PDB file of C-alpha atoms in Angstrom:
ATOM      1  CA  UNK A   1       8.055 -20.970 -11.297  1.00  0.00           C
ATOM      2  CA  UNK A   2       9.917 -20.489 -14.612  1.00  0.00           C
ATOM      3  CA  UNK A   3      12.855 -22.259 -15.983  1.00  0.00           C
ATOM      4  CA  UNK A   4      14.708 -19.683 -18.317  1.00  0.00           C
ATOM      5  CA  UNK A   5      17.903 -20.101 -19.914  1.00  0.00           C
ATOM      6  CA  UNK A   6      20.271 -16.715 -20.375  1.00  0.00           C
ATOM      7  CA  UNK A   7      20.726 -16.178 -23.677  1.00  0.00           C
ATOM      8  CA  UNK A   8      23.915 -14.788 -22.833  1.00  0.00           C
ATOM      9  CA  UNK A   9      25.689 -17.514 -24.089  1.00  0.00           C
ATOM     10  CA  UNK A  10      23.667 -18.395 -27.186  1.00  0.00           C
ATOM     11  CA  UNK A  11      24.892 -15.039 -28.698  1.00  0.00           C
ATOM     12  CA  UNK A  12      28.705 -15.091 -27.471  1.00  0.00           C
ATOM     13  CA  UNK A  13      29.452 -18.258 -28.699  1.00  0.00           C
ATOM     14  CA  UNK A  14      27.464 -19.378 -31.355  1.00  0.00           C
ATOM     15  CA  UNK A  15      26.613 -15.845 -32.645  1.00  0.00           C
ATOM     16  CA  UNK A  16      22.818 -17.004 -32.780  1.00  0.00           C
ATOM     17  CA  UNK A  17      19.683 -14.981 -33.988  1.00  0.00           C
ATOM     18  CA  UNK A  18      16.524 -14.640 -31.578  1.00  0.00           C
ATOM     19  CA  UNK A  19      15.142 -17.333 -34.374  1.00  0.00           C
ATOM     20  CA  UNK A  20      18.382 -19.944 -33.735  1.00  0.00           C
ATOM     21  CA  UNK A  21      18.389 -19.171 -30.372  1.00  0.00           C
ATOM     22  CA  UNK A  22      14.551 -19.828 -29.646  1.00  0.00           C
ATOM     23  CA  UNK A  23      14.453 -23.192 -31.454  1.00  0.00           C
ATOM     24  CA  UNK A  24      17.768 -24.358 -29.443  1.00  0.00           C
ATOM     25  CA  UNK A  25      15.851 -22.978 -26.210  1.00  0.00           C
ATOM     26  CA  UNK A  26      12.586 -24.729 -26.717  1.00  0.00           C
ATOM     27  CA  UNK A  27      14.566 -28.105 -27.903  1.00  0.00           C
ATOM     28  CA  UNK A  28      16.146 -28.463 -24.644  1.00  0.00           C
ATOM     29  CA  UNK A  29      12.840 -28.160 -22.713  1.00  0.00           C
ATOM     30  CA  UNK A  30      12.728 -24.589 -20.984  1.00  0.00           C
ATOM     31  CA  UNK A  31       9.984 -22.597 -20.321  1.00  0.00           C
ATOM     32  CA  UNK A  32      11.593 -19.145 -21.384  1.00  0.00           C
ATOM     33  CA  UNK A  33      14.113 -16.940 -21.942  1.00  0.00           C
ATOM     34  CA  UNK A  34      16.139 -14.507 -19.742  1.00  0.00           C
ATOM     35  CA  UNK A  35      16.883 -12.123 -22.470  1.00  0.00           C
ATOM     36  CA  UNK A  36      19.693  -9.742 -22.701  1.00  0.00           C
ATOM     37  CA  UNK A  37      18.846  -6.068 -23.686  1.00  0.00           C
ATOM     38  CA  UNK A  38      22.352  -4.695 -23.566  1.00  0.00           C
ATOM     39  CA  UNK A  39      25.688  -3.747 -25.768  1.00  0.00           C
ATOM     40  CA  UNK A  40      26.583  -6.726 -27.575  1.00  0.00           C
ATOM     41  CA  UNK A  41      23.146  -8.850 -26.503  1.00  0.00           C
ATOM     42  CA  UNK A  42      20.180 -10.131 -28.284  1.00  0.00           C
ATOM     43  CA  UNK A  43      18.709  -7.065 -28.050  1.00  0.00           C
ATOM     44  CA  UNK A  44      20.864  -3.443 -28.296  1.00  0.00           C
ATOM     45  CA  UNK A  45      19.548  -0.975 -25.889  1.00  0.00           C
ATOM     46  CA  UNK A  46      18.904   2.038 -28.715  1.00  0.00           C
ATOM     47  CA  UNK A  47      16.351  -0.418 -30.344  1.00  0.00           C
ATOM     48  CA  UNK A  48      14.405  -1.599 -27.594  1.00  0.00           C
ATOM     49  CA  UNK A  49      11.295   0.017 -28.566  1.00  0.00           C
ATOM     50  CA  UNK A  50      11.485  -1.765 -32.072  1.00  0.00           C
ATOM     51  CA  UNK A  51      13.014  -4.747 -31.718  1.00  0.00           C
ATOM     52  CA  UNK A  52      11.984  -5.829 -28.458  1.00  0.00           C
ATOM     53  CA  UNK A  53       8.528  -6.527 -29.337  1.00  0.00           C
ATOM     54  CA  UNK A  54       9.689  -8.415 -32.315  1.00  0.00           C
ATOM     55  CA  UNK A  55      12.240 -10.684 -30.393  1.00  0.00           C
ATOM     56  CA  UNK A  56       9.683 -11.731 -27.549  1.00  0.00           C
ATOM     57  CA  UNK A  57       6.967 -12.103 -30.514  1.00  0.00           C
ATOM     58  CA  UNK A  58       9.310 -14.580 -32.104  1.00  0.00           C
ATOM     59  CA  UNK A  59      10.291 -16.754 -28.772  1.00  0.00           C
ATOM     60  CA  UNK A  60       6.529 -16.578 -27.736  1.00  0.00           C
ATOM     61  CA  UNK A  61       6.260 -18.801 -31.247  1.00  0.00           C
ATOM     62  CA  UNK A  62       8.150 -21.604 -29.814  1.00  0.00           C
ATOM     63  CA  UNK A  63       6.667 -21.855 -26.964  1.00  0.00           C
ATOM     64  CA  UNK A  64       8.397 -19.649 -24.952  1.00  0.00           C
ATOM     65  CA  UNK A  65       7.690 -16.671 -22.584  1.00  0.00           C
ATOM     66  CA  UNK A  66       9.711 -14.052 -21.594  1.00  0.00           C
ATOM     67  CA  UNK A  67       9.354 -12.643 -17.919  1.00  0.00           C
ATOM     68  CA  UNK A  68      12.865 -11.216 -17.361  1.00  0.00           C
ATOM     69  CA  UNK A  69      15.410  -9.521 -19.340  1.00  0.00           C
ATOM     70  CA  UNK A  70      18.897  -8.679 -19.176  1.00  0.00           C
ATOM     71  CA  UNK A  71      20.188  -4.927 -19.249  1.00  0.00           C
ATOM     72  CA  UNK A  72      23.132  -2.867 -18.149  1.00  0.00           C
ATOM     73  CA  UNK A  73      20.672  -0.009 -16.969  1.00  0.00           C
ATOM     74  CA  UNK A  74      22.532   1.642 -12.929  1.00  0.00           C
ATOM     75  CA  UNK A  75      20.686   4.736 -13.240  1.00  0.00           C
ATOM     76  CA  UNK A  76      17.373   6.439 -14.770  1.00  0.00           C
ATOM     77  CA  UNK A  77      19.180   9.005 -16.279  1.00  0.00           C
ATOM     78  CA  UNK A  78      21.185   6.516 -18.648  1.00  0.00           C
ATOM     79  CA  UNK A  79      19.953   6.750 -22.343  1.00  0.00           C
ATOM     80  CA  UNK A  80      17.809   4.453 -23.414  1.00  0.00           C
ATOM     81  CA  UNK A  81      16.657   3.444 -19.904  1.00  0.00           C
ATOM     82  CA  UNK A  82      13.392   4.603 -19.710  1.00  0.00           C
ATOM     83  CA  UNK A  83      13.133   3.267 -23.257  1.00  0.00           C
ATOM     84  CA  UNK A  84      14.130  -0.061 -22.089  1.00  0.00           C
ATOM     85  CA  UNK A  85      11.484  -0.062 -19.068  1.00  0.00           C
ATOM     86  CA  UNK A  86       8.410   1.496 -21.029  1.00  0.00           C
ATOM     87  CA  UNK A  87       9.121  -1.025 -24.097  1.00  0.00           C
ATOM     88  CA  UNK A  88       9.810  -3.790 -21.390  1.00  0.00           C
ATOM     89  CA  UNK A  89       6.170  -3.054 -19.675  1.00  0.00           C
ATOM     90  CA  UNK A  90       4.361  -3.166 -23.200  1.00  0.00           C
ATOM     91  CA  UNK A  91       5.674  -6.707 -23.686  1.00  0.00           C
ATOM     92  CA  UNK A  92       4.441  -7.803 -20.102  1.00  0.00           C
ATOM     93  CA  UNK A  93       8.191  -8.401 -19.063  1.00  0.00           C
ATOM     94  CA  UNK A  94       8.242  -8.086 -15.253  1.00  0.00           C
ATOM     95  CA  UNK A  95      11.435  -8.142 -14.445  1.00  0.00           C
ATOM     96  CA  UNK A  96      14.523  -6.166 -15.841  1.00  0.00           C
ATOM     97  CA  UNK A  97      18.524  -7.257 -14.003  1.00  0.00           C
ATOM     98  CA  UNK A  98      20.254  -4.415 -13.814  1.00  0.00           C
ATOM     99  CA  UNK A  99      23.671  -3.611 -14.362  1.00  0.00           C
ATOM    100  CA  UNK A 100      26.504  -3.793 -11.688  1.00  0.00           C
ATOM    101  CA  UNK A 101      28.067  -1.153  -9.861  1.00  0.00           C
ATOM    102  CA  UNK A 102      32.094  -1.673  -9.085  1.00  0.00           C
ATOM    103  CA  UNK A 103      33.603  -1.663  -5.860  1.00  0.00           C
ATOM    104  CA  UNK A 104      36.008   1.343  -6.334  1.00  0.00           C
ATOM    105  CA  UNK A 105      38.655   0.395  -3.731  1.00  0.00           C
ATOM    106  CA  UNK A 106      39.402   0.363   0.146  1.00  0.00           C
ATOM    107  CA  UNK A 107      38.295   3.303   1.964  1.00  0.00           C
ATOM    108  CA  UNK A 108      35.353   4.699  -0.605  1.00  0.00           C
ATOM    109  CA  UNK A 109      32.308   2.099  -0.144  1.00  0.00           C
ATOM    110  CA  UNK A 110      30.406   4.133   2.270  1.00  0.00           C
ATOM    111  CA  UNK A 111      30.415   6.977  -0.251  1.00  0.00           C
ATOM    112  CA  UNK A 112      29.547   4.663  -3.080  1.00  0.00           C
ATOM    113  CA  UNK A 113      26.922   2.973  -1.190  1.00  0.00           C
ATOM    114  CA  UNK A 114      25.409   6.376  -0.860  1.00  0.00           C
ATOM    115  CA  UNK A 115      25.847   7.118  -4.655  1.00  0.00           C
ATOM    116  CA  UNK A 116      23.926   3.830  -5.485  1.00  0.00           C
ATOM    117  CA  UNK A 117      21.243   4.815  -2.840  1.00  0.00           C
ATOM    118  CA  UNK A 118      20.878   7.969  -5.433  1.00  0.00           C
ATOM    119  CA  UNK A 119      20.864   5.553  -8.388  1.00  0.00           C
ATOM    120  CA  UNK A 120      17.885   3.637  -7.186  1.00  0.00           C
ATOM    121  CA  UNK A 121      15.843   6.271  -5.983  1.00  0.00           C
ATOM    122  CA  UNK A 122      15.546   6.992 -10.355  1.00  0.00           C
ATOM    123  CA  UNK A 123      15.372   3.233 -11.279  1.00  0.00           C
ATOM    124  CA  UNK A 124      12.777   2.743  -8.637  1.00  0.00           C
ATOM    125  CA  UNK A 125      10.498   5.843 -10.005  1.00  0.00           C
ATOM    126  CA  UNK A 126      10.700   3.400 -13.900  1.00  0.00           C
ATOM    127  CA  UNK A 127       9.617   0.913 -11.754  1.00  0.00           C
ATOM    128  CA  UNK A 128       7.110   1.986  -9.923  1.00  0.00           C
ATOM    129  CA  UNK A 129       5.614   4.023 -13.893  1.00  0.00           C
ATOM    130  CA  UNK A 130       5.935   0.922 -15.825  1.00  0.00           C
ATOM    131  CA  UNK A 131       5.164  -1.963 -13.572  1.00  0.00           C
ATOM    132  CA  UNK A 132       8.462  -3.566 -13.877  1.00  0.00           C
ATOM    133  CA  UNK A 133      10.214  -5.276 -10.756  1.00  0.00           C
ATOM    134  CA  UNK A 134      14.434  -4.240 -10.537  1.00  0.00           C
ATOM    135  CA  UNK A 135      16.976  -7.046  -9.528  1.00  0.00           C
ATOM    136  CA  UNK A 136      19.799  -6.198  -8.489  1.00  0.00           C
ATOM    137  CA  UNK A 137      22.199  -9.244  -9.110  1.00  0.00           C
ATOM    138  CA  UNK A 138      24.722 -10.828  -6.423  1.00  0.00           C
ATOM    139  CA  UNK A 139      27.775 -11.041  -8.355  1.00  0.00           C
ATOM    140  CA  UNK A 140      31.009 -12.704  -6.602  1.00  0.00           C
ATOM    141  CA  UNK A 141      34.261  -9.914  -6.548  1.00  0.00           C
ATOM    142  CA  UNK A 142      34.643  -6.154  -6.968  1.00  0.00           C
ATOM    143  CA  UNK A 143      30.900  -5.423  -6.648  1.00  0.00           C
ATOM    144  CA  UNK A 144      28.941  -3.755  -4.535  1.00  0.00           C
ATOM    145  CA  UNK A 145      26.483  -6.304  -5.276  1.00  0.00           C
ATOM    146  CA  UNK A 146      29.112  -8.652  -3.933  1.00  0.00           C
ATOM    147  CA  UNK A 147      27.519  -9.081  -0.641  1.00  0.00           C
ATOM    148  CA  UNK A 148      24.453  -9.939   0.513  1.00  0.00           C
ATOM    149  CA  UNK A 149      24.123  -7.612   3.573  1.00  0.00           C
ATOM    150  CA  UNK A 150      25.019  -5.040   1.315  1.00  0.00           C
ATOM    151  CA  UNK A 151      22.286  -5.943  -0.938  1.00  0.00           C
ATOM    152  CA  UNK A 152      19.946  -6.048   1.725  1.00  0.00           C
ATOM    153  CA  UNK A 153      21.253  -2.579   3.464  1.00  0.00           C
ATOM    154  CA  UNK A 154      20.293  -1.144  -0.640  1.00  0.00           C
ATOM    155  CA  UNK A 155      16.650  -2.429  -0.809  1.00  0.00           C
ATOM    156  CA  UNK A 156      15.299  -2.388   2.794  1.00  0.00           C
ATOM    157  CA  UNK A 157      13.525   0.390   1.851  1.00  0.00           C
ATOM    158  CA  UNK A 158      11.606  -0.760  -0.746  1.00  0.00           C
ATOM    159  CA  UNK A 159       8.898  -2.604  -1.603  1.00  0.00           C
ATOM    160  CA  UNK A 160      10.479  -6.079  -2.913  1.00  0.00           C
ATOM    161  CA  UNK A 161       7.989  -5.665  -6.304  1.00  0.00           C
ATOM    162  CA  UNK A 162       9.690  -2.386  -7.087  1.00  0.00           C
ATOM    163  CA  UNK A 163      12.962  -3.619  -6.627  1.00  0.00           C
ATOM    164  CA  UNK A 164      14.125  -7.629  -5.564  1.00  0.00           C
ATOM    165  CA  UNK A 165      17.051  -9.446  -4.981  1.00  0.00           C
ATOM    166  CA  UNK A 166      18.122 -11.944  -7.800  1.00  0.00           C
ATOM    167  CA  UNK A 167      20.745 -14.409  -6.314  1.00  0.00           C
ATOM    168  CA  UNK A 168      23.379 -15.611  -7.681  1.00  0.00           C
ATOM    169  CA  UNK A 169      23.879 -18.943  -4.856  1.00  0.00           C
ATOM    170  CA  UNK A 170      27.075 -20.164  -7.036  1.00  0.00           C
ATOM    171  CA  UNK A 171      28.361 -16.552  -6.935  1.00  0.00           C
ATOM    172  CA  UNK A 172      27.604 -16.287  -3.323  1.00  0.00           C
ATOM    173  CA  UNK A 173      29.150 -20.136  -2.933  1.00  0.00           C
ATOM    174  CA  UNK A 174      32.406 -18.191  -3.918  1.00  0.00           C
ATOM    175  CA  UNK A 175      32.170 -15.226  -1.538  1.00  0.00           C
ATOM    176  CA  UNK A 176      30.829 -17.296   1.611  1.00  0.00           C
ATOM    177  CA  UNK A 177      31.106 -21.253   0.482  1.00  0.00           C
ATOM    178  CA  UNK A 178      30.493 -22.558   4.112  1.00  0.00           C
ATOM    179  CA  UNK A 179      27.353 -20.658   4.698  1.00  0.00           C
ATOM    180  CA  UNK A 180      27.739 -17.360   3.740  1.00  0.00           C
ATOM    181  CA  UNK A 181      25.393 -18.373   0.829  1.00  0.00           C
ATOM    182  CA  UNK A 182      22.612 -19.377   3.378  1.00  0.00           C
ATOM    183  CA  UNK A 183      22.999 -16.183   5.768  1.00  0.00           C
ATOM    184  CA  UNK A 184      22.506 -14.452   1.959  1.00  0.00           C
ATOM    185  CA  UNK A 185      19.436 -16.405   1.341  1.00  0.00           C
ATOM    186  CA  UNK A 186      18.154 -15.530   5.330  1.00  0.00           C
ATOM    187  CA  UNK A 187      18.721 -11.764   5.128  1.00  0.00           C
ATOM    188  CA  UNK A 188      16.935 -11.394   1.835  1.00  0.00           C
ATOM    189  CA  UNK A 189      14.586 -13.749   2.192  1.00  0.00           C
ATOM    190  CA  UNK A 190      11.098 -11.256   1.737  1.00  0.00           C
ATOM    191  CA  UNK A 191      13.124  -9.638  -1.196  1.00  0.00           C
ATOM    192  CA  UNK A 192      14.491 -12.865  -3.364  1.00  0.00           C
ATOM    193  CA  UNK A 193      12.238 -13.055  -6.600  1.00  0.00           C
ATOM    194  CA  UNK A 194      14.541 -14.249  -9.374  1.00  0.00           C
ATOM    195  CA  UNK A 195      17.160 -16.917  -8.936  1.00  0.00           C
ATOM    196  CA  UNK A 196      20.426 -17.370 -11.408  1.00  0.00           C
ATOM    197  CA  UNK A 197      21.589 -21.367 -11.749  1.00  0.00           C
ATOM    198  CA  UNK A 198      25.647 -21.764 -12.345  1.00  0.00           C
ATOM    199  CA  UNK A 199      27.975 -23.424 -10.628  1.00  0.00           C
ATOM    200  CA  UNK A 200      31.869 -22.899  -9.923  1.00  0.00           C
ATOM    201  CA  UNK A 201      34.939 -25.083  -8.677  1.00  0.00           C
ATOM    202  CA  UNK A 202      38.074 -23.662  -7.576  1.00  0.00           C
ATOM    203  CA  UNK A 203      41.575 -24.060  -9.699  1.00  0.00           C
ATOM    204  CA  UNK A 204      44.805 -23.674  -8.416  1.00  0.00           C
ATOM    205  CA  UNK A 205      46.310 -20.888 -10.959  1.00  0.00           C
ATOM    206  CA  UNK A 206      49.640 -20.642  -8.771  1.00  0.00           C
ATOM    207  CA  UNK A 207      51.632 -20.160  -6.014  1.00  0.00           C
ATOM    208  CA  UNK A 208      49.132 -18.764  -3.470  1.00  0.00           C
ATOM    209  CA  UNK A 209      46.303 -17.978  -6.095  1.00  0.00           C
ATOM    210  CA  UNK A 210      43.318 -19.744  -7.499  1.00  0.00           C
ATOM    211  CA  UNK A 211      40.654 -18.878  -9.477  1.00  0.00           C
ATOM    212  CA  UNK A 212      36.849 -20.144  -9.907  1.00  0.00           C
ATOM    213  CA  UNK A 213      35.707 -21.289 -13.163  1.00  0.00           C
ATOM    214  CA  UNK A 214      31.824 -22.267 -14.141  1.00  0.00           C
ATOM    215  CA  UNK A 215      32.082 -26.191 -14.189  1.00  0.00           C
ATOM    216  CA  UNK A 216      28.430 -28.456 -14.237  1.00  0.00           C
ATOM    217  CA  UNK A 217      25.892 -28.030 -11.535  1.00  0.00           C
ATOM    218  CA  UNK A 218      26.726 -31.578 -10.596  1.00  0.00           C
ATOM    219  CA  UNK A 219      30.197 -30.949  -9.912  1.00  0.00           C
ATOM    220  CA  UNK A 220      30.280 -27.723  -8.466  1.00  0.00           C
ATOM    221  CA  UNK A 221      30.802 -26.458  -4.747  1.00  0.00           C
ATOM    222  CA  UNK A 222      26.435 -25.136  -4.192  1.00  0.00           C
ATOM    223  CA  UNK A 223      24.959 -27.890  -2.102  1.00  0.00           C
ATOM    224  CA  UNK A 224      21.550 -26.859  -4.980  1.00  0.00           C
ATOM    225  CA  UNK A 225      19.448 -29.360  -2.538  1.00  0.00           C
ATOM    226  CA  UNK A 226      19.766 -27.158   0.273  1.00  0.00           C
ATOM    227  CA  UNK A 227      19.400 -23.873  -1.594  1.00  0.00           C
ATOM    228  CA  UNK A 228      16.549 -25.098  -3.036  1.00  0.00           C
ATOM    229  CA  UNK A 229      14.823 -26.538   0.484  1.00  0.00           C
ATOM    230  CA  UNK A 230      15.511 -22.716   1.836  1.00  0.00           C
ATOM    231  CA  UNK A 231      13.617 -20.803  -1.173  1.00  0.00           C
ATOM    232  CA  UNK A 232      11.004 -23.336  -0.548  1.00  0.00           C
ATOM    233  CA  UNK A 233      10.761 -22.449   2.891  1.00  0.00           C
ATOM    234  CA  UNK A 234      10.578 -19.210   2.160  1.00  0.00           C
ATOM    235  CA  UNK A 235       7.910 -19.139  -0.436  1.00  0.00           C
ATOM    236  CA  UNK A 236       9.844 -18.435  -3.731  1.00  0.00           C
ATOM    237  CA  UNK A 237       7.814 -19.358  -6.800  1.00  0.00           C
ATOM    238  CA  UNK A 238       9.986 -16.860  -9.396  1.00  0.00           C
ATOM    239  CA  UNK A 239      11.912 -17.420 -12.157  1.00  0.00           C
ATOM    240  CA  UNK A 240      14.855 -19.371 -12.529  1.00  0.00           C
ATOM    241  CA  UNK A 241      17.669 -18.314 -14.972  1.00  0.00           C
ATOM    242  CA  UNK A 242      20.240 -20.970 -15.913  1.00  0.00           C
ATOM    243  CA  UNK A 243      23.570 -19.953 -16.482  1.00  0.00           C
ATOM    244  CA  UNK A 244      25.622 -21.813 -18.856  1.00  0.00           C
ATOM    245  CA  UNK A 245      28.433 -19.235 -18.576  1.00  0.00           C
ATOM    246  CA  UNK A 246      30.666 -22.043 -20.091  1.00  0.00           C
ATOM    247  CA  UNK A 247      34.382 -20.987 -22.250  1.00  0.00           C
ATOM    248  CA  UNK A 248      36.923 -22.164 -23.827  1.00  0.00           C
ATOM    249  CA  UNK A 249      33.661 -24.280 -26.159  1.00  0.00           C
ATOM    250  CA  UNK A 250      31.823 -24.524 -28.814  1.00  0.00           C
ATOM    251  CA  UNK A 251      28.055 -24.421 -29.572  1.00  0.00           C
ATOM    252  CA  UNK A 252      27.651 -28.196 -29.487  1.00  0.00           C
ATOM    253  CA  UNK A 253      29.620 -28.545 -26.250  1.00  0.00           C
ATOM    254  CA  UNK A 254      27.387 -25.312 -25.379  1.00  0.00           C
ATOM    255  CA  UNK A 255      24.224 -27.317 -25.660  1.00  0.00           C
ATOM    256  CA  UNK A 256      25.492 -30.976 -24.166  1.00  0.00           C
ATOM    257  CA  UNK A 257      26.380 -28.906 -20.892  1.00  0.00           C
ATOM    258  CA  UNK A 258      23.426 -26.548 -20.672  1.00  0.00           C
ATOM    259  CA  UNK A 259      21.394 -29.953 -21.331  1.00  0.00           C
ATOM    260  CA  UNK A 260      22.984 -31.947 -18.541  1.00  0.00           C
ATOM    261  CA  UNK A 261      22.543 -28.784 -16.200  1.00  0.00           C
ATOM    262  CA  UNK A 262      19.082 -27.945 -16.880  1.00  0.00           C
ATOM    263  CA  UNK A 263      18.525 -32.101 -16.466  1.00  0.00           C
ATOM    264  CA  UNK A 264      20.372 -32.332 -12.908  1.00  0.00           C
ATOM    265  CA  UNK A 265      18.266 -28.986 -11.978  1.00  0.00           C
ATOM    266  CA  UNK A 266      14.969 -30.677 -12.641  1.00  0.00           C
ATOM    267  CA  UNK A 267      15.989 -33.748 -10.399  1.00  0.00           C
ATOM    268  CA  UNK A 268      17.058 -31.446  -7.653  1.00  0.00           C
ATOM    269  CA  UNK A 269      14.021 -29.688  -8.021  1.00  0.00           C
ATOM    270  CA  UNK A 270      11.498 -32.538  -7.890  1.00  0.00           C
ATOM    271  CA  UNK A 271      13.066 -34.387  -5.447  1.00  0.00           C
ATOM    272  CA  UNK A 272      12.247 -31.714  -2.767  1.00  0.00           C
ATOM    273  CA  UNK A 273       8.574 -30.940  -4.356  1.00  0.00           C
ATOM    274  CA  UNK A 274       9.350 -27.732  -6.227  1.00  0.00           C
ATOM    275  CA  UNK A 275       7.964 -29.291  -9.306  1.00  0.00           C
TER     276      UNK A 275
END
């Protein structure tokens, strides 16, 4: 098991280079990086092959390794894609997050559900040339990727190291918060291999309407210590990508957060014998 931080973040707010980024990572005590290959991340998809090698040559100088990236990659035929996976398997990256496919409206998921079938037949054939294991993200609201029996009903046919579920138990909190988040975890059990960290509360935003905001793991509405007792049931031993999907901050408040998350993830984690 792995303790990555997103760089997501890192580059949004404080606008930081791999360099900045990597000594802020390694300062706050985590093993890697979940890096983002994507438009607008650490990483832009068109230079993958150049500048991939570089960035994880620079974070493996701190002291940090780099099993999992970030990319926006739904289909094969996307430019750049196979670039991303071939440059991806030279660095010994084994995982690449995909992007997200959006729930179109009422009435068309069957069809859509059939048009990401398609999709993964292509991503699974990078997989299964470079090495690389696909996650396909839960993400809470107009995705496909919403739902975890959906997820499951998508990669049942695969072997789980050609494509895996990465959950998302704060985005699944918000979709299912009684225990929709631990039927999630049961269905997909065999095919969970990465696991994001964030947490959300709910705010009233009206008259009849609220809206969930990422607040500190220690505040939030995912019981972690019984998320954590089910993927150690289950055997999971992959990495673990904290989110600190904070706004509305700067770089310093950035850090304090992301310090007193990954801090109240290690105590949840020891305290059931994870580490």
């Amino acid at each position: 098991m792995q303790l990555l931080m997103f760089s997501k973040m890192l580059k949004n707010i404080g606008g930081l280079s791999i360099e900045e980024a990597g000594d802020y990572i390694a300062d706050l005590g985590f093993d890697g990086v979940d890096l983002t290959v994507r438009p607008g991340g650490h990483v832009l998809p068109e230079e993958a092959g150049s500048k991939l090698p570089e960035a994880i040559e620079i974070l493996n100088s701190k002291g940090l390794s780099v099993p999992m990236i970030t990319s926006n990659i739904t289909s094969a035929d996307e430019k750049y894609a196979e670039e991303i996976f071939k440059s991806a398997s030279e660095c010994n990256v084994q995982f690449v997050k995909l992007g997200y496919w959006r729930y179109m409206g009422f009435g068309k998921l069957k069809d859509q559900i059939n048009h990401v079938k398609s999709d993964l037949k292509g991503i699974s054939r990078l997989c299964e040339e470079y090495g690389i294991t696909a996650g396909l993200h839960i993400h809470s609201g107009d995705f496909i990727t919403s739902n975890a029996a959906l997820l499951y009903l998508l990669l049942r046919e695969y072997d789980p190291n050609v494509l895996c579920a990465y959950i998302d138990p704060g985005h699944m909190a918000i979709e299912g918060g009684l225990s929709g988040w631990k039927i999630g975890i049961d269905i997909l059990q065999e095919y969970i291999r990465i696991v994001a960290v964030k947490d959300f509360g709910w705010f009233r935003e009206g008259d009849k309407k609220w809206m969930a905001r990422v607040i500190p793991l220690s505040e939030g509405i995912v019981p972690w210590n019984e998320v954590f007792k089910y993927l150690k049931c289950i055997g999971f031993d992959g990495p673990i990508s904290l989110h600190s999907e904070y706004h509305n901050i700067n770089l310093k408040g950035l850090i304090e957060l992301t310090k007193r998350d990954l801090q109240y993830l290690k105590r949840v984690l020891k305290s059931i014998g994870f580490i």
